[in-house]
Coordinates of C-alpha atoms and ligand atoms in Angstrom, one line a residue:
M51 CA -12.4 37.7 24.3
R52 CA -11.7 34.3 22.8
R53 CA -8.4 33.8 21.0
I54 CA -8.4 31.4 18.1
G55 CA -5.5 30.1 16.0
I56 CA -6.1 28.9 12.5
F57 CA -3.6 26.5 10.9
S58 CA -4.4 26.1 7.2
G59 CA -2.4 23.8 5.0
T60 CA -2.5 20.7 2.9
F61 CA -1.2 18.4 5.7
D62 CA -0.1 15.8 3.1
P63 CA 0.7 14.3 5.6
V64 CA 0.5 16.2 8.9
H65 CA 3.8 15.7 10.9
I66 CA 5.3 16.2 14.3
G67 CA 6.6 19.7 13.3
H68 CA 3.0 20.8 12.7
L69 CA 1.9 19.4 16.0
G70 CA 4.8 21.1 17.9
A71 CA 4.1 24.5 16.2
A72 CA 0.4 24.3 17.1
Q73 CA 1.2 23.4 20.7
V74 CA 3.6 26.3 21.1
C75 CA 1.1 28.7 19.5
L76 CA -1.6 27.6 21.9
Q77 CA 0.7 28.3 24.9
A78 CA 2.7 31.3 23.8
L79 CA -0.3 33.2 22.5
Q80 CA -2.7 31.9 25.2
L81 CA -5.1 30.7 22.6
D82 CA -8.4 28.9 23.5
K83 CA -8.0 26.6 20.5
V84 CA -6.1 26.0 17.4
F85 CA -8.0 24.7 14.3
F86 CA -6.1 22.5 11.9
A87 CA -7.9 23.4 8.6
P88 CA -6.8 21.1 5.7
F89 CA -7.5 22.3 2.2
G90 CA -10.0 20.3 0.3
K91 CA -8.4 21.4 -2.9
P92 CA -4.9 22.8 -2.4
L93 CA -4.1 25.9 -4.5
I94 CA -0.7 24.7 -5.8
R95 CA 0.1 21.0 -5.6
Q96 CA -2.5 18.3 -5.8
A97 CA -2.4 16.3 -2.6
D98 CA -1.5 12.6 -2.8
A99 CA -3.8 11.6 0.0
S100 CA -7.6 12.4 -0.2
A101 CA -9.1 15.1 2.0
A102 CA -10.8 12.4 4.1
Q103 CA -7.4 10.6 4.6
R104 CA -5.6 13.9 5.5
C105 CA -8.4 14.7 8.0
E106 CA -8.1 11.2 9.6
M107 CA -4.3 11.7 10.0
I108 CA -4.9 15.0 11.7
R109 CA -7.4 13.4 14.0
L110 CA -4.9 10.8 14.9
T111 CA -2.2 13.5 15.5
I112 CA -4.3 15.8 17.7
A113 CA -6.1 13.1 19.7
G114 CA -5.5 13.7 23.4
H115 CA -4.2 17.3 22.9
P116 CA -6.8 19.6 24.4
G117 CA -7.2 22.9 22.5
L118 CA -6.3 21.3 19.1
E119 CA -9.2 20.7 16.8
L120 CA -9.9 19.7 13.2
S121 CA -11.9 22.3 11.2
E122 CA -13.6 21.4 8.0
I123 CA -13.8 25.1 7.0
D124 CA -11.4 24.7 4.1
L125 CA -12.7 21.4 2.8
Q126 CA -14.2 22.9 -0.3
P127 CA -14.1 21.5 -3.8
K128 CA -12.4 24.7 -5.0
P129 CA -9.1 26.4 -3.8
R130 CA -9.5 28.6 -0.8
Y131 CA -7.7 31.8 0.0
A132 CA -6.7 32.9 3.5
V133 CA -9.0 35.8 3.2
D134 CA -12.0 33.4 2.6
T135 CA -11.0 31.2 5.6
V136 CA -10.4 34.1 8.0
G137 CA -13.6 35.9 6.8
E138 CA -15.7 32.9 7.4
L139 CA -14.1 32.4 10.9
R140 CA -14.7 36.0 11.6
Q141 CA -18.4 35.5 10.9
R142 CA -18.6 32.4 13.1
Y143 CA -16.7 34.0 15.9
P144 CA -17.4 37.7 15.6
D145 CA -15.8 38.6 19.0
A146 CA -12.7 36.4 18.7
E147 CA -9.2 37.5 18.1
L148 CA -7.9 35.5 15.2
F149 CA -4.3 34.3 14.6
Y150 CA -3.3 32.9 11.2
I151 CA -0.5 30.4 11.9
I152 CA 2.1 30.1 9.2
G153 CA 5.7 29.0 8.7
A154 CA 8.3 31.7 8.3
D155 CA 9.1 30.3 4.8
K156 CA 5.7 31.7 3.6
L157 CA 5.8 35.1 5.3
R158 CA 7.3 36.8 2.2
D159 CA 4.4 35.7 0.1
I160 CA 1.6 37.2 2.2
P161 CA 1.6 40.7 0.7
G162 CA 0.9 39.1 -2.7
W163 CA -2.0 37.0 -1.4
K164 CA -5.6 37.8 -2.5
D165 CA -7.0 40.9 -0.7
A166 CA -3.8 41.0 1.5
A167 CA -4.5 44.4 2.9
R168 CA -8.0 43.4 4.0
L169 CA -6.7 40.1 5.4
M170 CA -4.2 42.0 7.5
T171 CA -7.0 44.0 9.2
M172 CA -8.9 40.8 10.0
C173 CA -6.3 38.7 11.8
S174 CA -2.8 38.7 13.3
F175 CA -0.1 36.3 11.9
A176 CA 1.6 33.8 14.2
A177 CA 4.9 32.8 12.5
Y178 CA 6.8 29.7 13.5
P179 CA 10.5 29.5 12.6
R180 CA 11.6 27.3 9.6
A181 CA 15.2 26.1 9.0
G182 CA 16.9 28.3 6.4
Y183 CA 14.8 31.4 7.0
D184 CA 15.5 34.5 9.0
A185 CA 12.2 34.6 10.8
S186 CA 12.8 37.8 12.7
A187 CA 13.7 39.8 9.5
L188 CA 10.8 38.3 7.6
C189 CA 8.4 39.2 10.4
E190 CA 9.7 42.8 10.4
D191 CA 9.3 43.0 6.6
L192 CA 5.6 41.9 6.9
R193 CA 5.0 44.5 9.7
D194 CA 6.2 47.1 7.2
H195 CA 3.2 46.1 5.1
G196 CA 0.9 46.9 8.1
A197 CA 0.4 43.4 9.4
H198 CA 0.3 42.3 13.0
V199 CA 2.9 39.6 13.3
R200 CA 4.1 37.5 16.3
L201 CA 7.1 35.3 16.0
I202 CA 6.4 32.1 18.0
P203 CA 9.2 30.9 20.3
A204 CA 9.2 27.4 18.9
A205 CA 12.2 25.4 17.9
Q206 CA 12.9 25.6 14.2
V207 CA 10.8 23.2 12.2
T208 CA 13.2 21.3 10.0
M209 CA 10.9 18.8 8.4
S210 CA 8.5 19.2 5.6
S211 CA 5.7 17.0 4.3
G212 CA 7.5 16.7 1.0
Q213 CA 10.6 15.2 2.6
I214 CA 8.4 12.8 4.5
R215 CA 6.6 11.7 1.4
A216 CA 10.1 11.0 -0.1
Q217 CA 11.0 8.9 3.0
L218 CA 7.7 7.0 2.8
R219 CA 8.4 6.2 -0.9
L220 CA 11.6 4.6 0.3
L221 CA 9.6 2.5 2.7
S222 CA 10.7 4.4 5.8
D223 CA 8.2 5.1 8.6
A224 CA 9.8 8.6 9.0
P225 CA 10.5 8.1 12.7
G226 CA 10.8 11.4 14.6
R227 CA 8.8 13.1 11.9
L228 CA 5.6 11.2 11.8
L229 CA 3.7 10.0 14.8
P230 CA 3.6 6.2 14.9
Q231 CA -0.2 6.1 14.7
V232 CA 0.0 8.2 11.5
A233 CA 2.7 6.0 10.0
E234 CA 0.5 3.0 10.8
Y235 CA -2.5 4.6 9.1
I236 CA -0.4 5.4 6.0
A237 CA 1.0 1.9 5.8
S238 CA -2.4 0.3 6.5
N239 CA -4.0 2.3 3.6
G240 CA -1.0 2.1 1.2
L241 CA -0.7 5.9 1.0
Y242 CA 2.3 7.6 -0.7
Q243 CA 3.3 4.4 -2.4
P244 CA 2.5 3.2 -6.0
D245 CA -1.2 2.1 -5.9
Y246 CA -0.5 -1.6 -5.4
E247 CA -4.1 -2.2 -4.2
R248 CA -5.4 -1.1 -7.6
M249 CA -2.9 -3.4 -9.4
V250 CA -3.8 -6.3 -7.2
R251 CA -7.5 -5.7 -7.7
Q252 CA -7.0 -6.4 -11.4
A253 CA -5.2 -9.7 -10.7
V254 CA -7.3 -11.4 -8.0
S255 CA -10.9 -12.1 -7.0
P256 CA -12.9 -9.6 -4.8
S257 CA -12.7 -12.0 -1.9
R258 CA -8.9 -12.4 -2.3
L259 CA -8.6 -8.7 -2.4
L260 CA -10.5 -8.4 0.9
H261 CA -8.2 -11.0 2.4
S262 CA -5.1 -9.1 1.1
Q263 CA -6.4 -5.9 2.6
G264 CA -7.0 -7.8 5.9
V265 CA -3.4 -9.1 5.8
R266 CA -2.0 -5.7 5.1
H267 CA -3.9 -4.2 8.0
T268 CA -2.9 -7.0 10.4
A269 CA 0.7 -7.0 9.2
V270 CA 1.0 -3.3 9.8
R271 CA -0.5 -3.6 13.3
L272 CA 1.8 -6.4 14.2
A273 CA 4.8 -4.5 12.8
R274 CA 4.0 -1.5 15.0
L275 CA 3.4 -3.7 18.0
H276 CA 6.7 -5.4 17.6
G277 CA 8.7 -2.3 16.7
L278 CA 9.2 -3.3 13.0
L279 CA 9.0 -1.4 9.8
M280 CA 5.3 -0.7 9.0
Q281 CA 5.5 0.5 5.4
K282 CA 7.4 -2.7 4.3
A283 CA 4.8 -4.8 6.2
G284 CA 2.0 -3.0 4.3
V285 CA 3.5 -3.5 0.9
A286 CA 4.3 -7.1 1.5
G287 CA 0.8 -7.6 3.0
I288 CA -1.2 -6.3 0.0
L289 CA 1.0 -8.1 -2.5
H290 CA 1.5 -11.5 -0.8
D291 CA -1.3 -13.2 -2.7
C292 CA -0.9 -11.5 -6.1
A293 CA -0.5 -14.9 -7.8
K294 CA -3.1 -16.8 -5.8
N295 CA -5.8 -16.7 -8.5
M296 CA -3.6 -18.0 -11.3
E297 CA -4.1 -21.4 -12.7
L298 CA -1.5 -24.0 -11.7
G299 CA -0.3 -24.4 -15.3
R300 CA 0.4 -20.7 -15.5
L301 CA 2.2 -20.7 -12.2
Q302 CA 4.3 -23.6 -13.3
F303 CA 5.1 -21.8 -16.6
I304 CA 6.3 -18.7 -14.8
A305 CA 8.3 -20.8 -12.3
R306 CA 10.1 -22.7 -15.1
Q307 CA 10.7 -19.6 -17.2
A308 CA 12.2 -17.8 -14.2
R309 CA 14.0 -20.9 -13.1
L310 CA 12.7 -20.6 -9.6
P311 CA 14.2 -23.2 -7.3
C312 CA 11.1 -25.0 -6.2
D313 CA 10.8 -28.6 -5.1
A314 CA 8.5 -31.1 -6.8
Q315 CA 5.9 -30.8 -4.2
T316 CA 5.7 -27.0 -4.4
M317 CA 5.6 -27.2 -8.2
G318 CA 2.6 -29.5 -8.0
S319 CA 0.4 -27.3 -5.8
N320 CA -1.2 -23.9 -6.3
A321 CA -1.5 -23.5 -2.5
L322 CA 2.4 -23.6 -2.3
L323 CA 3.5 -22.3 -5.7
H324 CA 1.7 -19.0 -5.6
G325 CA 4.3 -17.9 -2.9
P326 CA 7.5 -18.1 -5.0
V327 CA 5.7 -17.1 -8.2
G328 CA 4.0 -14.2 -6.4
A329 CA 7.5 -12.9 -5.4
Q330 CA 8.6 -13.2 -9.0
I331 CA 5.6 -11.2 -10.1
A332 CA 6.1 -8.6 -7.4
R333 CA 9.6 -8.1 -8.7
M334 CA 8.9 -8.0 -12.4
R335 CA 5.4 -6.4 -12.6
Y336 CA 5.3 -4.3 -9.4
H337 CA 9.0 -3.4 -9.4
I338 CA 9.6 -4.5 -5.8
S339 CA 13.3 -4.7 -5.3
D340 CA 13.4 -5.0 -1.5
A341 CA 14.7 -8.5 -0.6
H342 CA 12.8 -8.7 2.7
I343 CA 9.5 -8.0 1.0
L344 CA 10.2 -10.5 -1.8
N345 CA 11.2 -13.2 0.7
A346 CA 8.1 -12.5 2.8
I347 CA 5.9 -13.1 -0.3
R348 CA 8.0 -16.1 -1.5
Y349 CA 7.8 -18.0 1.8
H350 CA 4.4 -17.1 3.0
T351 CA 2.9 -20.4 1.9
T352 CA 5.5 -22.8 3.4
G353 CA 7.6 -20.8 5.9
R354 CA 11.2 -21.9 6.1
A355 CA 14.2 -22.1 8.5
G356 CA 15.6 -18.7 9.5
M357 CA 12.5 -16.6 8.7
N358 CA 13.2 -13.0 9.5
A359 CA 10.8 -10.6 11.3
L360 CA 9.0 -9.4 8.1
E361 CA 8.6 -13.0 6.9
L362 CA 7.1 -13.9 10.3
V363 CA 4.8 -10.8 10.2
I364 CA 3.3 -11.7 6.8
F365 CA 3.2 -15.4 7.6
V366 CA 1.3 -14.8 10.9
A367 CA -0.9 -12.0 9.5
D368 CA -1.9 -14.3 6.6
A369 CA -3.1 -16.8 9.2
I370 CA -5.0 -14.5 11.6
E371 CA -6.4 -11.6 9.5
P372 CA -9.9 -10.6 10.4
S373 CA -11.8 -12.6 7.8
R374 CA -10.2 -15.9 8.8
K375 CA -12.4 -18.4 10.6
Y376 CA -11.1 -21.8 12.0
P377 CA -10.6 -23.5 15.3
G378 CA -7.6 -22.3 17.3
L379 CA -7.5 -18.9 15.8
G380 CA -8.0 -17.1 19.2
L381 CA -4.9 -18.7 20.6
M382 CA -2.8 -17.8 17.6
R383 CA -4.0 -14.2 17.7
E384 CA -3.0 -14.0 21.4
Q385 CA 0.4 -15.5 20.6
A386 CA 0.9 -13.0 17.8
Q387 CA 0.7 -10.2 20.3
E388 CA 3.4 -11.9 22.4
D389 CA 5.8 -13.5 20.1
L390 CA 5.6 -13.8 16.3
R391 CA 7.7 -17.0 16.3
L392 CA 5.3 -18.7 18.6
A393 CA 2.3 -17.8 16.5
A394 CA 4.1 -18.9 13.3
L395 CA 5.0 -22.2 15.0
T396 CA 1.4 -22.8 16.0
S397 CA 0.3 -22.1 12.4
L398 CA 2.9 -24.4 10.8
T399 CA 2.3 -27.3 13.2
G400 CA -1.5 -26.9 12.6
T401 CA -1.0 -27.1 8.8
Q402 CA 1.4 -30.1 9.3
K403 CA -1.3 -32.0 11.3
F404 CA -3.9 -31.2 8.6
V405 CA -1.6 -32.3 5.8
K406 CA -0.9 -35.6 7.7
T407 CA -4.6 -36.4 8.3
K408 CA -5.2 -35.8 4.5
G409 CA -2.5 -38.3 3.8
L410 CA -0.5 -35.7 1.9
S411 CA 3.3 -35.3 2.2
E412 CA 4.7 -32.5 4.3
S413 CA 6.6 -29.6 2.8
P414 CA 10.3 -30.0 3.6
L415 CA 10.5 -26.2 3.9
S416 CA 7.8 -26.2 6.5
L417 CA 9.4 -29.0 8.4
M418 CA 12.7 -27.1 8.5
G419 CA 10.8 -24.0 9.6
I420 CA 9.2 -25.9 12.5
A421 CA 12.5 -27.2 13.7
D422 CA 14.1 -23.8 13.4
L423 CA 11.3 -22.0 15.3
R424 CA 11.4 -24.6 18.1
A425 CA 15.1 -24.0 18.5
R426 CA 14.8 -20.2 18.4
L427 CA 12.0 -20.3 21.0
R428 CA 14.1 -22.4 23.3
H429 CA 16.8 -19.8 23.3
P430 CA 15.1 -16.5 22.3
V431 CA 17.4 -13.7 21.2
K432 CA 15.9 -10.2 21.0
E433 CA 17.8 -9.2 17.8
D434 CA 16.2 -12.3 16.2
L435 CA 13.2 -10.1 15.4
A436 CA 14.5 -7.3 13.3
Y437 CA 14.8 -6.5 9.6
Ligands
FE208 FE1 -1.3 -17.1 0.0
FE209 FE1 -3.0 -15.1 1.9

């Protein structure tokens, strides 16, 4: 007889605790498979991420774990009750023994669920321990109601999706709680943050938005590759060009009003001034207070001496994002995998050559940036790349 576990939930987002509990259930109960079944429309709290996004995060989490599968059984436009889910599984797998996987924190609620008595005849419950709950006693209470209950010998799950959402809002990647590939997906799609993409869409052209999305995606990928903070890279990436489509007069007005310390050359060029003014707009309109993000936006047009890792990530991502097309891009993309400083130096020197051939004067900030990067590359220090 097949033995199947069903793990229903909102998974907003799915975390390492969910993965661990499912793996222990699989082994301890000798299950053939465990289905992760996200709710299309959760009963209590509206999910922040869409059903499709929550499914994708589950796919990323269970990839490479035999026996763990995504089920779309609960992806319905109306709330689903456990008795509906289990009833449908029972029809699909009439001979299987079904285990409803649940955290110990929810055991007390089960007798109050819809058609609880019938549900208890249709499946067993597999409870995993949760911090702050006496799982053994709660299992015993549920048995008194006539349910079959197994307590899973898993370590206590101490994390919750709610805590992780709070961490993400503070621009943490929730290490040890989220798998890196899930944190990358979240940063790359701007989940669990204010909807900066919608705000930027109102401020820039469609092609600029596409570029900004490309920069966000590339910046997050580079951040993960180099062990840097992905959520910060994502926010800086989507916002970096928020002032790009403003007319020069408007940029100059904002720069003067805010008394931004810009040299004459920067003040005279949209291509340079949208960096410092973009940082100002990010601060005032989008309420960004993180100094690293603001500096990454401020200096993405010129670079500067002493760029930190996030500044380098955005500077390089801006140069190599997927929609870019110019000679030498392949080399820079390779260099970005190896060393962000090297890729940034290649980009800056390329721009310097271009500016010279056009007979324009070079940005002092860029020249100082080039000298600084050359020095840092001669004597590379690992801690150089952190933020
Ligand atoms: Fe730009
Ligand atoms: Fe850009």
